[in-house]
CSV table of C-alpha atoms and ligand atoms in Angstrom, one decimal:
chain,number,residue,atom,x,y,z
A,17,MET,CA,-9.5,21.2,5.3
A,18,GLY,CA,-8.4,24.0,3.0
A,19,LYS,CA,-8.1,27.4,4.7
A,20,GLY,CA,-7.0,30.8,3.2
A,21,HIS,CA,-6.6,31.8,-0.4
A,22,GLY,CA,-4.0,31.6,-3.1
A,23,THR,CA,-0.5,31.0,-1.8
A,24,ASP,CA,-1.6,31.2,1.9
A,25,MET,CA,-3.7,28.1,1.5
A,26,LYS,CA,-3.1,25.3,4.0
A,27,LEU,CA,-4.5,21.8,4.2
A,28,SER,CA,-4.6,20.0,7.5
A,29,LEU,CA,-4.9,16.2,7.7
A,30,LYS,CA,-5.7,14.3,10.8
A,31,SER,CA,-3.4,11.3,11.4
A,32,PRO,CA,-2.9,10.3,7.7
A,33,LEU,CA,-2.2,6.6,7.2
A,34,ASP,CA,-0.3,4.8,4.4
A,35,MET,CA,-1.9,1.4,4.4
A,36,HIS,CA,0.8,-0.3,2.2
A,37,VAL,CA,4.4,0.6,2.2
A,38,HIS,CA,7.8,-1.1,1.9
A,39,LEU,CA,10.3,0.3,4.3
A,40,ARG,CA,12.9,-2.5,3.9
A,41,GLN,CA,15.7,-3.2,6.5
A,42,ASP,CA,18.9,-1.8,7.9
A,43,ASP,CA,20.4,1.2,6.0
A,44,MET,CA,17.6,1.4,3.5
A,45,LEU,CA,15.0,1.3,6.3
A,46,ARG,CA,16.8,4.1,8.2
A,47,HIS,CA,17.0,6.1,4.9
A,48,VAL,CA,13.4,5.8,3.7
A,49,ALA,CA,11.3,5.5,7.0
A,50,PRO,CA,11.6,9.3,7.8
A,51,PHE,CA,9.8,10.2,4.5
A,52,THR,CA,6.8,8.1,5.6
A,53,SER,CA,6.9,9.1,9.3
A,54,ALA,CA,7.1,12.8,8.4
A,55,GLN,CA,3.8,12.6,6.5
A,56,PHE,CA,1.9,9.7,8.2
A,57,ALA,CA,0.9,8.9,11.7
A,58,GLY,CA,1.1,5.2,10.9
A,59,ALA,CA,1.6,2.8,8.0
A,60,VAL,CA,1.2,-0.8,7.1
A,61,CYS,CA,4.8,-1.9,6.7
A,62,MET,CA,5.0,-4.9,4.4
A,63,PRO,CA,6.8,-8.1,5.6
A,64,ASN,CA,8.6,-9.0,2.4
A,65,THR,CA,11.9,-8.5,3.9
A,66,LEU,CA,14.9,-10.9,3.7
A,67,PRO,CA,14.0,-13.2,5.4
A,68,PRO,CA,10.3,-12.4,5.5
A,69,VAL,CA,8.6,-11.4,8.8
A,70,ASP,CA,6.9,-14.7,9.1
A,71,ASN,CA,7.2,-15.5,12.9
A,72,MET,CA,6.5,-13.6,16.0
A,73,GLU,CA,10.1,-13.2,17.0
A,74,ARG,CA,10.9,-11.4,13.6
A,75,PHE,CA,7.6,-9.5,14.0
A,76,HIS,CA,8.6,-7.9,17.3
A,77,GLU,CA,12.1,-7.2,16.1
A,78,TYR,CA,10.9,-5.6,12.9
A,79,VAL,CA,8.4,-3.4,14.7
A,80,ARG,CA,11.2,-2.3,17.0
A,81,GLN,CA,13.5,-1.5,14.0
A,82,VAL,CA,10.8,0.5,12.2
A,83,LYS,CA,9.9,2.5,15.3
A,84,ALA,CA,13.5,3.4,15.8
A,85,ALA,CA,13.9,4.4,12.1
A,86,ALA,CA,10.7,6.5,12.2
A,87,ALA,CA,11.7,8.6,15.2
A,88,PRO,CA,11.2,11.3,16.3
A,89,HIS,CA,7.8,11.4,14.8
A,90,ALA,CA,4.8,9.8,16.6
A,91,PHE,CA,4.3,6.9,14.2
A,92,GLU,CA,2.7,3.5,14.5
A,93,PRO,CA,4.0,0.6,12.3
A,94,TYR,CA,1.3,-1.9,11.5
A,95,VAL,CA,3.2,-5.0,10.3
A,96,PRO,CA,1.2,-7.8,8.8
A,97,LEU,CA,2.7,-11.2,9.3
A,98,PHE,CA,3.9,-12.9,6.0
A,99,PHE,CA,1.3,-15.7,5.4
A,100,ARG,CA,2.3,-19.3,5.7
A,101,ASP,CA,-0.1,-22.1,5.1
A,102,ASP,CA,1.3,-24.1,8.0
A,103,PHE,CA,0.4,-21.5,10.7
A,104,SER,CA,-1.3,-23.3,13.6
A,105,ARG,CA,-4.4,-22.2,15.4
A,106,GLU,CA,-2.5,-22.3,18.6
A,107,MET,CA,0.2,-19.9,17.3
A,108,LEU,CA,-2.2,-17.4,15.8
A,109,THR,CA,-4.5,-17.5,18.8
A,110,GLU,CA,-1.6,-16.7,21.1
A,111,ALA,CA,-0.3,-14.0,18.8
A,112,ARG,CA,-3.7,-12.5,18.1
A,113,ASP,CA,-3.5,-9.4,20.4
A,114,ASP,CA,-0.1,-8.4,18.9
A,115,LEU,CA,-1.1,-9.0,15.3
A,116,PHE,CA,-2.6,-6.6,12.8
A,117,ALA,CA,-3.2,-8.9,9.9
A,118,LEU,CA,-1.6,-11.5,7.6
A,119,LYS,CA,-0.3,-10.7,4.1
A,120,LEU,CA,-0.6,-13.3,1.4
A,121,TYR,CA,1.8,-13.4,-1.5
A,122,PRO,CA,1.3,-16.1,-4.1
A,123,ALA,CA,4.8,-17.5,-4.6
A,124,GLY,CA,7.0,-15.6,-7.1
A,125,VAL,CA,4.6,-12.8,-8.1
A,126,THR,CA,6.7,-10.0,-6.8
A,127,THR,CA,9.8,-8.9,-4.9
A,128,ASN,CA,10.9,-11.3,-2.2
A,129,SER,CA,7.8,-13.4,-2.6
A,130,GLU,CA,9.6,-16.6,-3.5
A,131,GLY,CA,8.6,-18.0,-0.1
A,132,GLY,CA,5.0,-17.1,-0.6
A,133,VAL,CA,2.1,-19.5,-1.0
A,134,ALA,CA,2.7,-22.1,-3.8
A,135,GLU,CA,-0.7,-23.8,-3.7
A,136,LEU,CA,-3.7,-21.6,-3.2
A,137,THR,CA,-5.8,-24.7,-2.4
A,138,LYS,CA,-3.8,-25.1,0.8
A,139,ILE,CA,-4.6,-21.8,2.5
A,140,GLU,CA,-8.2,-22.5,3.7
A,141,PRO,CA,-7.4,-24.0,7.1
A,142,VAL,CA,-5.5,-20.8,8.0
A,143,LEU,CA,-8.2,-18.6,6.5
A,144,ASP,CA,-10.7,-20.4,8.7
A,145,ILE,CA,-8.6,-19.6,11.8
A,146,MET,CA,-8.3,-16.0,10.7
A,147,GLN,CA,-12.0,-15.7,10.3
A,148,ASP,CA,-12.5,-17.1,13.8
A,149,LEU,CA,-9.9,-14.7,15.2
A,150,ASP,CA,-11.2,-11.7,13.2
A,151,LEU,CA,-7.7,-11.3,11.7
A,152,PRO,CA,-7.8,-9.4,8.4
A,153,LEU,CA,-6.2,-10.9,5.2
A,154,LEU,CA,-4.2,-8.6,2.9
A,155,VAL,CA,-3.6,-10.1,-0.6
A,156,HIS,CA,-1.2,-9.3,-3.4
A,157,GLY,CA,-3.8,-10.5,-5.9
A,158,GLU,CA,-2.0,-11.6,-9.1
A,159,THR,CA,-1.6,-14.9,-10.8
A,160,ASN,CA,1.5,-16.0,-12.6
A,161,GLY,CA,-0.2,-15.5,-16.0
A,162,TYR,CA,0.4,-12.9,-18.8
A,163,SER,CA,1.4,-9.8,-16.9
A,164,PRO,CA,-1.4,-7.4,-18.0
A,165,ASP,CA,-4.0,-10.0,-17.1
A,166,ARG,CA,-2.6,-11.2,-13.7
A,167,GLU,CA,-4.9,-9.1,-11.6
A,168,ARG,CA,-8.0,-9.8,-13.7
A,169,GLU,CA,-7.3,-13.5,-13.4
A,170,PHE,CA,-7.1,-13.3,-9.7
A,171,VAL,CA,-10.6,-11.9,-9.1
A,172,ALA,CA,-11.9,-15.5,-9.2
A,173,VAL,CA,-9.7,-16.3,-6.2
A,174,TYR,CA,-11.0,-13.2,-4.3
A,175,GLU,CA,-14.5,-14.3,-5.1
A,176,HIS,CA,-13.8,-17.8,-3.7
A,177,ILE,CA,-12.3,-16.5,-0.5
A,178,ALA,CA,-15.0,-13.8,0.0
A,179,THR,CA,-17.8,-16.3,-0.4
A,180,THR,CA,-16.2,-19.2,1.6
A,181,PHE,CA,-15.2,-16.9,4.5
A,182,PRO,CA,-17.9,-14.2,4.6
A,183,LYS,CA,-16.8,-12.8,8.0
A,184,LEU,CA,-13.1,-12.6,7.0
A,185,ARG,CA,-12.0,-9.0,6.2
A,186,LEU,CA,-10.3,-9.3,2.8
A,187,ILE,CA,-8.2,-6.5,1.5
A,188,MET,CA,-7.4,-6.4,-2.2
A,189,GLU,CA,-4.0,-4.6,-2.2
A,190,HIS,CA,-3.1,-2.0,-4.8
A,191,ILE,CA,-6.0,-2.6,-7.2
A,192,THR,CA,-5.5,-1.5,-10.8
A,193,THR,CA,-8.3,-2.7,-13.0
A,194,LYS,CA,-12.0,-2.1,-13.6
A,195,ASP,CA,-12.7,-5.7,-12.8
A,196,SER,CA,-11.3,-5.3,-9.3
A,197,VAL,CA,-13.4,-2.2,-8.9
A,198,ALA,CA,-16.5,-4.0,-10.1
A,199,PHE,CA,-15.8,-6.8,-7.6
A,200,LEU,CA,-15.3,-4.5,-4.6
A,201,ASP,CA,-18.9,-3.8,-3.8
A,202,LYS,CA,-20.2,-7.4,-4.4
A,203,HIS,CA,-19.2,-8.5,-0.9
A,204,GLU,CA,-19.5,-6.7,2.5
A,205,ASN,CA,-16.2,-8.2,3.7
A,206,VAL,CA,-14.1,-7.0,0.8
A,207,PHE,CA,-12.0,-3.7,0.9
A,208,CYS,CA,-9.1,-2.4,-1.1
A,209,THR,CA,-6.1,-0.1,-1.2
A,210,VAL,CA,-5.1,2.2,-4.1
A,211,THR,CA,-1.6,3.5,-4.8
A,212,LEU,CA,-0.7,7.0,-6.0
A,213,HIS,CA,1.0,5.6,-9.2
A,214,HIS,CA,-1.9,3.4,-10.2
A,215,LEU,CA,-4.2,6.4,-9.6
A,216,LEU,CA,-2.2,8.7,-11.9
A,217,TYR,CA,-0.3,6.7,-14.5
A,218,THR,CA,-0.8,4.3,-17.3
A,219,LEU,CA,1.4,1.7,-19.0
A,220,ASP,CA,2.3,4.4,-21.6
A,221,ASP,CA,3.8,6.6,-19.0
A,222,MET,CA,6.3,3.8,-18.3
A,223,LEU,CA,7.0,2.5,-21.9
A,224,GLY,CA,5.0,4.5,-24.4
A,225,GLY,CA,8.0,6.8,-25.1
A,226,LEU,CA,11.4,6.2,-23.7
A,227,PHE,CA,11.4,3.4,-21.0
A,228,ASN,CA,11.0,4.8,-17.5
A,229,PRO,CA,12.2,2.1,-15.1
A,230,PHE,CA,11.1,4.2,-12.1
A,231,LEU,CA,7.5,3.5,-13.0
A,232,PHE,CA,8.0,-0.2,-13.3
A,233,CYS,CA,6.0,-1.9,-10.5
A,234,LYS,CA,3.8,-4.9,-9.8
A,235,PRO,CA,1.0,-5.0,-10.6
A,236,ILE,CA,2.2,-3.2,-13.7
A,237,LEU,CA,0.5,0.0,-14.8
A,238,LYS,CA,-2.6,-0.5,-16.9
A,239,SER,CA,-4.7,1.2,-19.6
A,240,ALA,CA,-6.1,4.7,-19.4
A,241,GLU,CA,-9.6,3.0,-19.2
A,242,ASP,CA,-8.6,1.1,-16.1
A,243,ARG,CA,-6.8,4.1,-14.6
A,244,ASP,CA,-9.9,6.2,-15.1
A,245,VAL,CA,-12.1,3.7,-13.3
A,246,ILE,CA,-9.6,3.7,-10.4
A,247,GLN,CA,-9.8,7.5,-10.3
A,248,ALA,CA,-13.6,7.5,-10.4
A,249,LEU,CA,-13.6,5.0,-7.5
A,250,VAL,CA,-11.4,7.2,-5.4
A,251,LEU,CA,-13.4,10.3,-6.3
A,252,SER,CA,-16.7,8.5,-5.5
A,253,GLY,CA,-15.8,8.6,-1.8
A,254,ASN,CA,-16.4,4.9,-1.5
A,255,LYS,CA,-15.8,4.0,2.2
A,256,LYS,CA,-14.2,0.7,1.4
A,257,VAL,CA,-11.2,2.3,-0.3
A,258,MET,CA,-8.0,3.2,1.5
A,259,PHE,CA,-4.8,4.8,0.4
A,260,GLY,CA,-1.8,2.5,0.4
A,261,SER,CA,1.2,3.9,-1.5
A,262,ASP,CA,3.1,0.7,-2.2
A,263,SER,CA,6.1,2.9,-2.2
A,264,ALA,CA,8.9,0.4,-2.8
A,265,PRO,CA,12.4,1.7,-2.9
A,266,HIS,CA,15.2,0.0,-4.9
A,267,THR,CA,18.5,1.6,-5.6
A,268,GLU,CA,18.9,3.3,-9.0
A,269,VAL,CA,21.6,0.8,-9.9
A,270,LEU,CA,19.3,-2.2,-9.2
A,271,LYS,CA,16.4,-0.6,-11.0
A,272,ARG,CA,18.5,-0.1,-14.1
A,273,THR,CA,20.5,-3.3,-14.0
A,274,GLU,CA,18.3,-5.9,-12.4
A,275,GLY,CA,14.9,-4.4,-13.4
A,276,MET,CA,13.5,-4.4,-9.9
A,277,ALA,CA,9.8,-3.7,-9.6
A,278,GLY,CA,8.7,-0.9,-7.3
A,279,CYS,CA,8.0,2.9,-7.4
A,280,PHE,CA,9.5,5.0,-4.7
A,281,THR,CA,6.8,7.6,-4.1
A,282,ALA,CA,7.2,8.1,-0.3
A,283,PRO,CA,8.6,11.7,-0.5
A,284,VAL,CA,5.8,13.0,-2.8
A,285,LEU,CA,2.7,11.2,-1.5
A,286,LEU,CA,0.7,13.8,0.4
A,287,PRO,CA,1.7,16.7,-2.0
A,288,MET,CA,0.7,14.6,-5.0
A,289,LEU,CA,-2.5,13.4,-3.5
A,290,ALA,CA,-3.5,17.0,-2.6
A,291,GLN,CA,-2.7,18.0,-6.2
A,292,PHE,CA,-4.9,15.2,-7.6
A,293,PHE,CA,-7.9,15.9,-5.3
A,294,GLU,CA,-7.6,19.6,-5.9
A,295,ASP,CA,-7.5,19.1,-9.7
A,296,HIS,CA,-10.8,17.2,-9.3
A,297,GLU,CA,-12.3,19.8,-7.0
A,298,ALA,CA,-12.6,17.1,-4.3
A,299,LEU,CA,-10.1,18.1,-1.6
A,300,GLU,CA,-12.9,17.4,1.0
A,301,LEU,CA,-12.6,13.7,0.2
A,302,LEU,CA,-8.9,13.4,1.0
A,303,GLN,CA,-9.2,13.0,4.8
A,304,ALA,CA,-11.4,9.9,4.4
A,305,PHE,CA,-9.1,8.4,1.7
A,306,VAL,CA,-5.9,8.9,3.7
A,307,SER,CA,-7.2,8.0,7.1
A,308,ASP,CA,-10.8,7.7,8.2
A,309,ASN,CA,-11.7,4.8,6.0
A,310,ALA,CA,-8.7,2.8,7.2
A,311,ARG,CA,-9.4,3.6,10.8
A,312,ARG,CA,-12.9,2.3,10.5
A,313,ILE,CA,-12.2,-0.8,8.4
A,314,TYR,CA,-9.3,-1.9,10.7
A,315,ARG,CA,-10.6,-0.3,13.9
A,316,LEU,CA,-7.3,1.5,14.4
A,317,SER,CA,-6.3,4.3,16.8
A,318,PRO,CA,-3.2,5.8,15.4
A,319,PRO,CA,-1.2,8.5,17.2
A,320,GLU,CA,-3.2,11.8,17.0
A,321,ARG,CA,-1.3,14.0,14.7
A,322,THR,CA,-2.1,16.9,12.4
A,323,VAL,CA,-0.1,17.0,9.2
A,324,VAL,CA,-0.2,20.3,7.4
A,325,LEU,CA,0.5,20.9,3.7
A,326,GLU,CA,0.9,24.4,2.3
A,327,ARG,CA,0.2,25.5,-1.2
A,328,GLU,CA,3.8,26.3,-2.1
A,329,ALA,CA,5.7,25.1,-5.1
A,330,TRP,CA,8.8,22.8,-4.7
A,331,THR,CA,10.8,20.7,-7.1
A,332,VAL,CA,11.3,17.0,-6.4
A,333,PRO,CA,15.1,16.3,-6.2
A,334,PRO,CA,16.5,14.0,-8.9
A,335,ARG,CA,17.5,11.4,-6.3
A,336,TYR,CA,17.5,10.8,-2.6
A,337,GLY,CA,20.8,9.2,-2.0
A,338,SER,CA,20.9,6.1,-4.2
A,339,ILE,CA,17.1,6.1,-4.9
A,340,VAL,CA,15.3,7.9,-7.7
A,341,PRO,CA,11.8,9.0,-6.7
A,342,VAL,CA,8.7,9.1,-8.9
A,343,ASN,CA,8.2,12.7,-10.1
A,344,ALA,CA,11.9,13.4,-9.9
A,345,GLY,CA,12.6,16.9,-11.2
A,346,GLU,CA,9.0,17.9,-11.4
A,347,THR,CA,7.6,20.9,-9.6
A,348,LEU,CA,4.6,20.2,-7.3
A,349,ARG,CA,2.1,22.7,-6.0
A,350,TRP,CA,1.8,21.4,-2.4
A,351,LYS,CA,4.5,21.0,0.1
A,352,LEU,CA,4.8,19.5,3.6
A,353,ALA,CA,4.7,22.5,6.0
B,421,DOR,O1,6.3,-3.1,-7.4
B,421,DOR,C1,6.3,-3.7,-6.4
B,421,DOR,N1,7.4,-3.7,-5.5
B,421,DOR,N2,5.2,-4.5,-6.1
B,421,DOR,C2,5.2,-5.3,-5.0
B,421,DOR,O2,4.3,-6.0,-4.8
B,421,DOR,C3,6.4,-5.4,-4.1
B,421,DOR,C4,7.3,-4.2,-4.2
B,421,DOR,C5,8.6,-4.4,-3.6
B,421,DOR,O3,8.7,-5.0,-2.5
B,421,DOR,O4,9.6,-4.0,-4.2
B,422,ZN,ZN1,3.6,-3.8,-1.9
């Protein structure tokens, strides 16, 4: 917790975890992984690579690549397997001890999700196996509807899964709306992650003035009312809520020309979170949000590390190589020690 006064102030976090991040592959992986491993003792590294991490051979290879890119920091990658509705009981049972979770993408709702699930009615046999194996299900919960309503429309799917499989741990990834927040406490087996950008920004920050492509992400940013409910949830200290940044790097060129969705927040995460919790006089809640809740929900034992922030101003660079971060050019109050 906070020690000292004024500019001497330091903040120590025990084994922070980012429960949702995109680290990509190859050169991009080697470029971005150190931002995450410098701040976090572990992270849920999403499997929407090309091709997706949807079998155990790719799983072991991706874990190996992430660990190599995260060195020299003690860092544990938790890689959820990309959900396929034809996974067999035999395969999942055999892989169980290596597996952390499965990640379900409805087909086409976001980056590299074309191979996701096309028919949500077909997922139940696999969910039944997952429940038996106590394997958590992470979900990108959006329909293919009108974009501001996609998450709201998906709550009915969450409801169906949570009631049909009451022992299955179901994690609503990157929630953004008051409907998702209202749903969270209705079922014991439902949990969620919240990103930095959905905690801080609204749709107007992206397109209320000049268009800011670096805040374009999926789910898209929402209204101030929704954002305020997300903030209140995080500041309530609800133990079902975990931090998951959804930091999702794309090159500046692809953001501008192809309109790729994803906010690259990795370099600013802990400083911005400290600033947010400090602004709300709630710094004592940060440890649970960035680590303890996830450890309990997933029963994780990440590497024991203490990550220290100091209260010292720094200015976020305009770009890191070919990638423009969120908060580029802004001066932040907290810095990684
Ligand atoms: O904005 C997003 N970008 N949302 C996602 O769900 C995926 C991510 C990406 O992989 O770029
Ligand atoms: Zn994501």
